[in-house]
């Protein structure tokens, strides 16, 4: 059973370009979470999605950031008009469709560098 | 304000000793708390989950305690090995959100020397 997959692993974008980060959850998992990790900072929750639904996006910046988890295909985190401050590691995690507490399975992350 | 704190200084210990890492939180009432391990350049890996009604949880050489009065969790690695060197993150459920919304500490780096 393949783990959570993220691609690309490294992404370099110039200021003003768009960044698209992809996440394929573990097989059978229908819950996807995106986190951002800045150097020397902890993981910060961004958004929680289920198939075709954004459940909570309270951690997402109001502008330029969007996320989706379509019926078919991976979850996408999209950052428009990137700025230097968007440089960070972005992690996706998934969990099974069970109620209550459960561990989250993380992907290897996408390291975004904005030049 | 709500805070979750881990010792930001690295913990250096010798192989074979017990490592103890601390996680303190304020203004949260988590139903459970989790510990993850993160190696450089990689995603976190789940280790243990402990619920508010559990005082202690063990898994092989790992032990976690959870004191909801002190608002603290302790994470122990017994008979530590150089391969245990990594950053250890605690995470708690923010609560009252209707889903598992985890808040992470900044992590404590553990260095186990041979």
mmCIF file of C-alpha atoms in Angstrom:
data_model
loop_
_atom_site.group_PDB
_atom_site.id
_atom_site.type_symbol
_atom_site.label_atom_id
_atom_site.label_comp_id
_atom_site.label_asym_id
_atom_site.label_seq_id
_atom_site.Cartn_x
_atom_site.Cartn_y
_atom_site.Cartn_z
ATOM 1 C CA UNK A 1 0.000 0.000 0.000
ATOM 2 C CA UNK A 2 1.722 3.134 -1.193
ATOM 3 C CA UNK A 3 1.947 5.955 1.279
ATOM 4 C CA UNK A 4 0.892 9.548 0.743
ATOM 5 C CA UNK A 5 2.487 10.860 -2.419
ATOM 6 C CA UNK A 6 3.318 14.443 -3.151
ATOM 7 C CA UNK A 7 4.769 16.008 -6.233
ATOM 8 C CA UNK A 8 6.825 17.746 -7.140
ATOM 9 C CA UNK A 9 9.261 17.288 -4.277
ATOM 10 C CA UNK A 10 10.967 20.557 -5.090
ATOM 11 C CA UNK A 11 9.468 23.501 -6.929
ATOM 12 C CA UNK A 12 11.145 26.758 -7.859
ATOM 13 C CA UNK A 13 9.004 29.653 -8.967
ATOM 14 C CA UNK A 14 9.729 33.295 -9.718
ATOM 15 C CA UNK A 15 7.704 35.955 -7.964
ATOM 16 C CA UNK A 16 4.323 36.364 -9.620
ATOM 17 C CA UNK A 17 4.138 32.836 -11.034
ATOM 18 C CA UNK A 18 1.701 30.151 -9.980
ATOM 19 C CA UNK A 19 2.599 27.087 -7.924
ATOM 20 C CA UNK A 20 0.572 23.866 -8.071
ATOM 21 C CA UNK A 21 1.250 21.227 -5.454
ATOM 22 C CA UNK A 22 -0.280 17.767 -5.753
ATOM 23 C CA UNK A 23 -1.146 15.198 -3.136
ATOM 24 C CA UNK A 24 -2.418 11.657 -3.543
ATOM 25 C CA UNK A 25 -3.682 10.278 -0.231
ATOM 26 C CA UNK A 26 -3.208 6.730 0.927
ATOM 27 C CA UNK A 27 -5.537 4.230 -0.647
ATOM 28 C CA UNK A 28 -8.849 4.197 1.178
ATOM 29 C CA UNK A 29 -8.288 7.577 2.824
ATOM 30 C CA UNK A 30 -10.857 10.237 2.086
ATOM 31 C CA UNK A 31 -9.608 12.989 4.400
ATOM 32 C CA UNK A 32 -6.804 15.271 3.228
ATOM 33 C CA UNK A 33 -5.031 17.990 5.211
ATOM 34 C CA UNK A 34 -2.506 20.543 4.016
ATOM 35 C CA UNK A 35 0.136 22.057 6.304
ATOM 36 C CA UNK A 36 2.866 24.627 5.821
ATOM 37 C CA UNK A 37 6.197 24.498 7.621
ATOM 38 C CA UNK A 38 8.460 27.513 7.678
ATOM 39 C CA UNK A 39 12.102 27.184 8.770
ATOM 40 C CA UNK A 40 12.353 26.957 12.563
ATOM 41 C CA UNK A 41 8.567 26.944 12.877
ATOM 42 C CA UNK A 42 6.056 24.239 13.514
ATOM 43 C CA UNK A 43 3.614 22.755 11.081
ATOM 44 C CA UNK A 44 0.688 25.088 10.561
ATOM 45 C CA UNK A 45 -2.700 23.778 9.511
ATOM 46 C CA UNK A 46 -3.982 25.273 6.284
ATOM 47 C CA UNK A 47 -7.000 23.362 5.018
ATOM 48 C CA UNK A 48 -8.973 20.152 5.478
ATOM 49 C CA UNK A 49 -10.786 18.568 2.562
ATOM 50 C CA UNK A 50 -12.885 15.560 1.793
ATOM 51 C CA UNK A 51 -13.735 14.440 -1.713
ATOM 52 C CA UNK A 52 -15.251 17.428 -3.568
ATOM 53 C CA UNK A 53 -15.652 19.394 -0.313
ATOM 54 C CA UNK A 54 -13.602 21.962 1.567
ATOM 55 C CA UNK A 55 -14.452 21.313 5.213
ATOM 56 C CA UNK A 56 -12.242 23.897 6.912
ATOM 57 C CA UNK A 57 -9.906 26.430 5.323
ATOM 58 C CA UNK A 58 -9.358 28.594 8.368
ATOM 59 C CA UNK A 59 -5.575 28.306 8.071
ATOM 60 C CA UNK A 60 -5.384 29.418 4.458
ATOM 61 C CA UNK A 61 -4.418 32.979 3.582
ATOM 62 C CA UNK A 62 -7.498 34.731 2.254
ATOM 63 C CA UNK A 63 -5.926 35.645 -1.049
ATOM 64 C CA UNK A 64 -3.916 33.764 -3.660
ATOM 65 C CA UNK A 65 -4.304 30.343 -2.001
ATOM 66 C CA UNK A 66 -6.872 27.733 -2.949
ATOM 67 C CA UNK A 67 -7.270 23.993 -2.531
ATOM 68 C CA UNK A 68 -9.382 21.287 -4.062
ATOM 69 C CA UNK A 69 -9.880 17.545 -3.796
ATOM 70 C CA UNK A 70 -11.821 16.429 -6.853
ATOM 71 C CA UNK A 71 -13.805 13.240 -7.181
ATOM 72 C CA UNK A 72 -11.055 11.807 -9.361
ATOM 73 C CA UNK A 73 -7.393 12.622 -9.061
ATOM 74 C CA UNK A 74 -5.135 14.159 -6.458
ATOM 75 C CA UNK A 75 -5.738 17.045 -4.118
ATOM 76 C CA UNK A 76 -4.254 20.301 -5.404
ATOM 77 C CA UNK A 77 -2.935 23.241 -3.414
ATOM 78 C CA UNK A 78 -2.665 26.229 -5.689
ATOM 79 C CA UNK A 79 -0.770 29.415 -4.919
ATOM 80 C CA UNK A 80 -1.225 32.250 -7.366
ATOM 81 C CA UNK A 81 1.201 35.138 -7.841
ATOM 82 C CA UNK A 82 3.743 33.679 -5.434
ATOM 83 C CA UNK A 83 5.836 35.948 -3.220
ATOM 84 C CA UNK A 84 9.106 35.244 -1.386
ATOM 85 C CA UNK A 85 7.216 34.696 1.860
ATOM 86 C CA UNK A 86 5.493 31.674 0.329
ATOM 87 C CA UNK A 87 8.820 29.797 0.332
ATOM 88 C CA UNK A 88 8.275 26.885 2.704
ATOM 89 C CA UNK A 89 7.744 23.156 2.887
ATOM 90 C CA UNK A 90 4.159 22.152 2.199
ATOM 91 C CA UNK A 91 2.989 18.842 3.595
ATOM 92 C CA UNK A 92 -0.093 16.892 2.822
ATOM 93 C CA UNK A 93 -1.528 14.317 5.212
ATOM 94 C CA UNK A 94 -4.393 11.881 4.943
ATOM 95 C CA UNK A 95 -6.473 9.867 7.366
ATOM 96 C CA UNK A 96 -9.075 7.141 7.007
ATOM 97 C CA UNK A 97 -12.795 7.930 6.984
ATOM 98 C CA UNK A 98 -13.366 7.034 10.640
ATOM 99 C CA UNK A 99 -14.855 9.204 13.335
ATOM 100 C CA UNK A 100 -12.727 10.344 16.226
ATOM 101 C CA UNK A 101 -9.037 10.459 16.840
ATOM 102 C CA UNK A 102 -6.652 8.854 14.423
ATOM 103 C CA UNK A 103 -3.146 9.368 13.244
ATOM 104 C CA UNK A 104 -2.426 11.355 10.146
ATOM 105 C CA UNK A 105 -0.150 9.953 7.458
ATOM 106 C CA UNK A 106 2.133 12.539 5.956
ATOM 107 C CA UNK A 107 3.675 12.761 2.538
ATOM 108 C CA UNK A 108 7.312 13.706 1.946
ATOM 109 C CA UNK A 109 6.417 17.335 1.306
ATOM 110 C CA UNK A 110 6.965 19.815 -1.500
ATOM 111 C CA UNK A 111 9.671 22.377 -0.927
ATOM 112 C CA UNK A 112 8.695 25.600 -2.641
ATOM 113 C CA UNK A 113 11.349 28.197 -3.315
ATOM 114 C CA UNK A 114 10.305 31.576 -4.658
ATOM 115 C CA UNK A 115 13.104 33.548 -6.274
ATOM 116 C CA UNK B 1 -3.679 33.015 23.989
ATOM 117 C CA UNK B 2 -3.387 29.394 22.966
ATOM 118 C CA UNK B 3 0.100 27.954 22.944
ATOM 119 C CA UNK B 4 1.782 24.604 22.582
ATOM 120 C CA UNK B 5 5.420 24.593 23.621
ATOM 121 C CA UNK B 6 8.308 22.218 23.233
ATOM 122 C CA UNK B 7 11.877 22.834 24.272
ATOM 123 C CA UNK B 8 13.496 24.493 21.290
ATOM 124 C CA UNK B 9 17.003 23.564 22.405
ATOM 125 C CA UNK B 10 18.359 20.280 21.146
ATOM 126 C CA UNK B 11 18.574 17.438 23.630
ATOM 127 C CA UNK B 12 21.900 15.625 23.569
ATOM 128 C CA UNK B 13 22.157 12.250 25.280
ATOM 129 C CA UNK B 14 24.357 9.191 25.181
ATOM 130 C CA UNK B 15 23.346 5.930 23.646
ATOM 131 C CA UNK B 16 21.593 3.665 26.114
ATOM 132 C CA UNK B 17 20.172 6.489 28.230
ATOM 133 C CA UNK B 18 16.524 7.508 28.467
ATOM 134 C CA UNK B 19 15.502 10.612 26.558
ATOM 135 C CA UNK B 20 12.626 12.656 27.979
ATOM 136 C CA UNK B 21 10.935 15.332 25.895
ATOM 137 C CA UNK B 22 8.319 17.759 27.184
ATOM 138 C CA UNK B 23 5.228 19.246 25.610
ATOM 139 C CA UNK B 24 3.285 21.939 27.470
ATOM 140 C CA UNK B 25 0.135 23.632 26.332
ATOM 141 C CA UNK B 26 -2.077 26.491 27.515
ATOM 142 C CA UNK B 27 -5.673 27.387 26.807
ATOM 143 C CA UNK B 28 -6.463 24.131 25.058
ATOM 144 C CA UNK B 29 -8.584 21.257 26.311
ATOM 145 C CA UNK B 30 -7.512 18.487 23.958
ATOM 146 C CA UNK B 31 -9.310 15.178 23.933
ATOM 147 C CA UNK B 32 -6.039 13.560 22.858
ATOM 148 C CA UNK B 33 -2.462 14.303 22.032
ATOM 149 C CA UNK B 34 -0.141 12.781 19.460
ATOM 150 C CA UNK B 35 3.610 12.474 19.018
ATOM 151 C CA UNK B 36 5.350 12.407 15.648
ATOM 152 C CA UNK B 37 8.941 11.959 14.520
ATOM 153 C CA UNK B 38 10.377 14.072 11.715
ATOM 154 C CA UNK B 39 13.698 13.480 9.993
ATOM 155 C CA UNK B 40 15.387 16.254 7.971
ATOM 156 C CA UNK B 41 13.762 16.746 4.591
ATOM 157 C CA UNK B 42 10.937 14.311 5.299
ATOM 158 C CA UNK B 43 7.355 14.351 6.465
ATOM 159 C CA UNK B 44 6.359 13.605 10.068
ATOM 160 C CA UNK B 45 5.739 9.987 11.024
ATOM 161 C CA UNK B 46 3.118 9.112 13.623
ATOM 162 C CA UNK B 47 4.385 7.447 16.801
ATOM 163 C CA UNK B 48 1.776 7.425 19.552
ATOM 164 C CA UNK B 49 -1.643 8.802 20.438
ATOM 165 C CA UNK B 50 -2.820 9.231 24.026
ATOM 166 C CA UNK B 51 -6.335 10.184 25.081
ATOM 167 C CA UNK B 52 -7.306 12.501 27.926
ATOM 168 C CA UNK B 53 -8.534 9.596 30.040
ATOM 169 C CA UNK B 54 -5.254 7.698 29.647
ATOM 170 C CA UNK B 55 -2.372 8.502 31.945
ATOM 171 C CA UNK B 56 0.262 6.533 30.094
ATOM 172 C CA UNK B 57 0.783 4.723 26.793
ATOM 173 C CA UNK B 58 3.635 2.479 25.736
ATOM 174 C CA UNK B 59 4.923 1.136 22.444
ATOM 175 C CA UNK B 60 8.154 -0.833 22.474
ATOM 176 C CA UNK B 61 10.832 1.600 23.790
ATOM 177 C CA UNK B 62 8.465 4.578 23.722
ATOM 178 C CA UNK B 63 6.332 5.843 26.573
ATOM 179 C CA UNK B 64 4.011 8.831 26.643
ATOM 180 C CA UNK B 65 2.270 10.384 29.629
ATOM 181 C CA UNK B 66 -0.548 12.895 29.566
ATOM 182 C CA UNK B 67 -1.391 15.083 32.563
ATOM 183 C CA UNK B 68 -4.433 17.211 31.815
ATOM 184 C CA UNK B 69 -4.106 19.012 35.163
ATOM 185 C CA UNK B 70 -0.549 20.119 34.469
ATOM 186 C CA UNK B 71 -1.393 20.478 30.765
ATOM 187 C CA UNK B 72 1.688 18.531 29.906
ATOM 188 C CA UNK B 73 2.783 15.454 28.012
ATOM 189 C CA UNK B 74 6.111 13.707 28.470
ATOM 190 C CA UNK B 75 7.643 11.529 25.775
ATOM 191 C CA UNK B 76 10.272 8.981 26.808
ATOM 192 C CA UNK B 77 12.602 6.868 24.697
ATOM 193 C CA UNK B 78 14.335 4.203 26.748
ATOM 194 C CA UNK B 79 17.624 2.566 25.754
ATOM 195 C CA UNK B 80 18.113 5.287 23.161
ATOM 196 C CA UNK B 81 20.045 4.586 19.964
ATOM 197 C CA UNK B 82 21.766 6.907 17.458
ATOM 198 C CA UNK B 83 18.963 5.978 15.014
ATOM 199 C CA UNK B 84 16.535 7.734 17.375
ATOM 200 C CA UNK B 85 18.146 11.069 16.486
ATOM 201 C CA UNK B 86 15.414 13.186 14.911
ATOM 202 C CA UNK B 87 13.001 16.005 15.717
ATOM 203 C CA UNK B 88 9.992 14.983 17.789
ATOM 204 C CA UNK B 89 6.753 16.895 17.445
ATOM 205 C CA UNK B 90 3.780 16.900 19.740
ATOM 206 C CA UNK B 91 0.366 17.715 18.344
ATOM 207 C CA UNK B 92 -3.002 18.167 19.957
ATOM 208 C CA UNK B 93 -6.499 18.389 18.681
ATOM 209 C CA UNK B 94 -7.659 21.993 18.737
ATOM 210 C CA UNK B 95 -11.114 20.790 19.695
ATOM 211 C CA UNK B 96 -14.635 22.063 19.008
ATOM 212 C CA UNK B 97 -14.094 22.010 15.269
ATOM 213 C CA UNK B 98 -15.977 18.848 14.383
ATOM 214 C CA UNK B 99 -12.896 17.291 12.838
ATOM 215 C CA UNK B 100 -9.336 16.413 13.733
ATOM 216 C CA UNK B 101 -7.621 19.790 13.541
ATOM 217 C CA UNK B 102 -4.100 19.272 14.817
ATOM 218 C CA UNK B 103 -1.961 22.016 16.311
ATOM 219 C CA UNK B 104 1.747 21.179 16.321
ATOM 220 C CA UNK B 105 4.555 22.269 18.571
ATOM 221 C CA UNK B 106 7.797 23.429 16.975
ATOM 222 C CA UNK B 107 9.504 20.201 17.938
ATOM 223 C CA UNK B 108 12.536 19.199 19.962
ATOM 224 C CA UNK B 109 15.631 17.867 18.228
ATOM 225 C CA UNK B 110 17.102 14.784 19.862
ATOM 226 C CA UNK B 111 20.725 13.825 19.257
ATOM 227 C CA UNK B 112 21.854 10.433 20.516
ATOM 228 C CA UNK B 113 25.593 9.976 20.422
ATOM 229 C CA UNK B 114 27.292 6.553 20.390
#
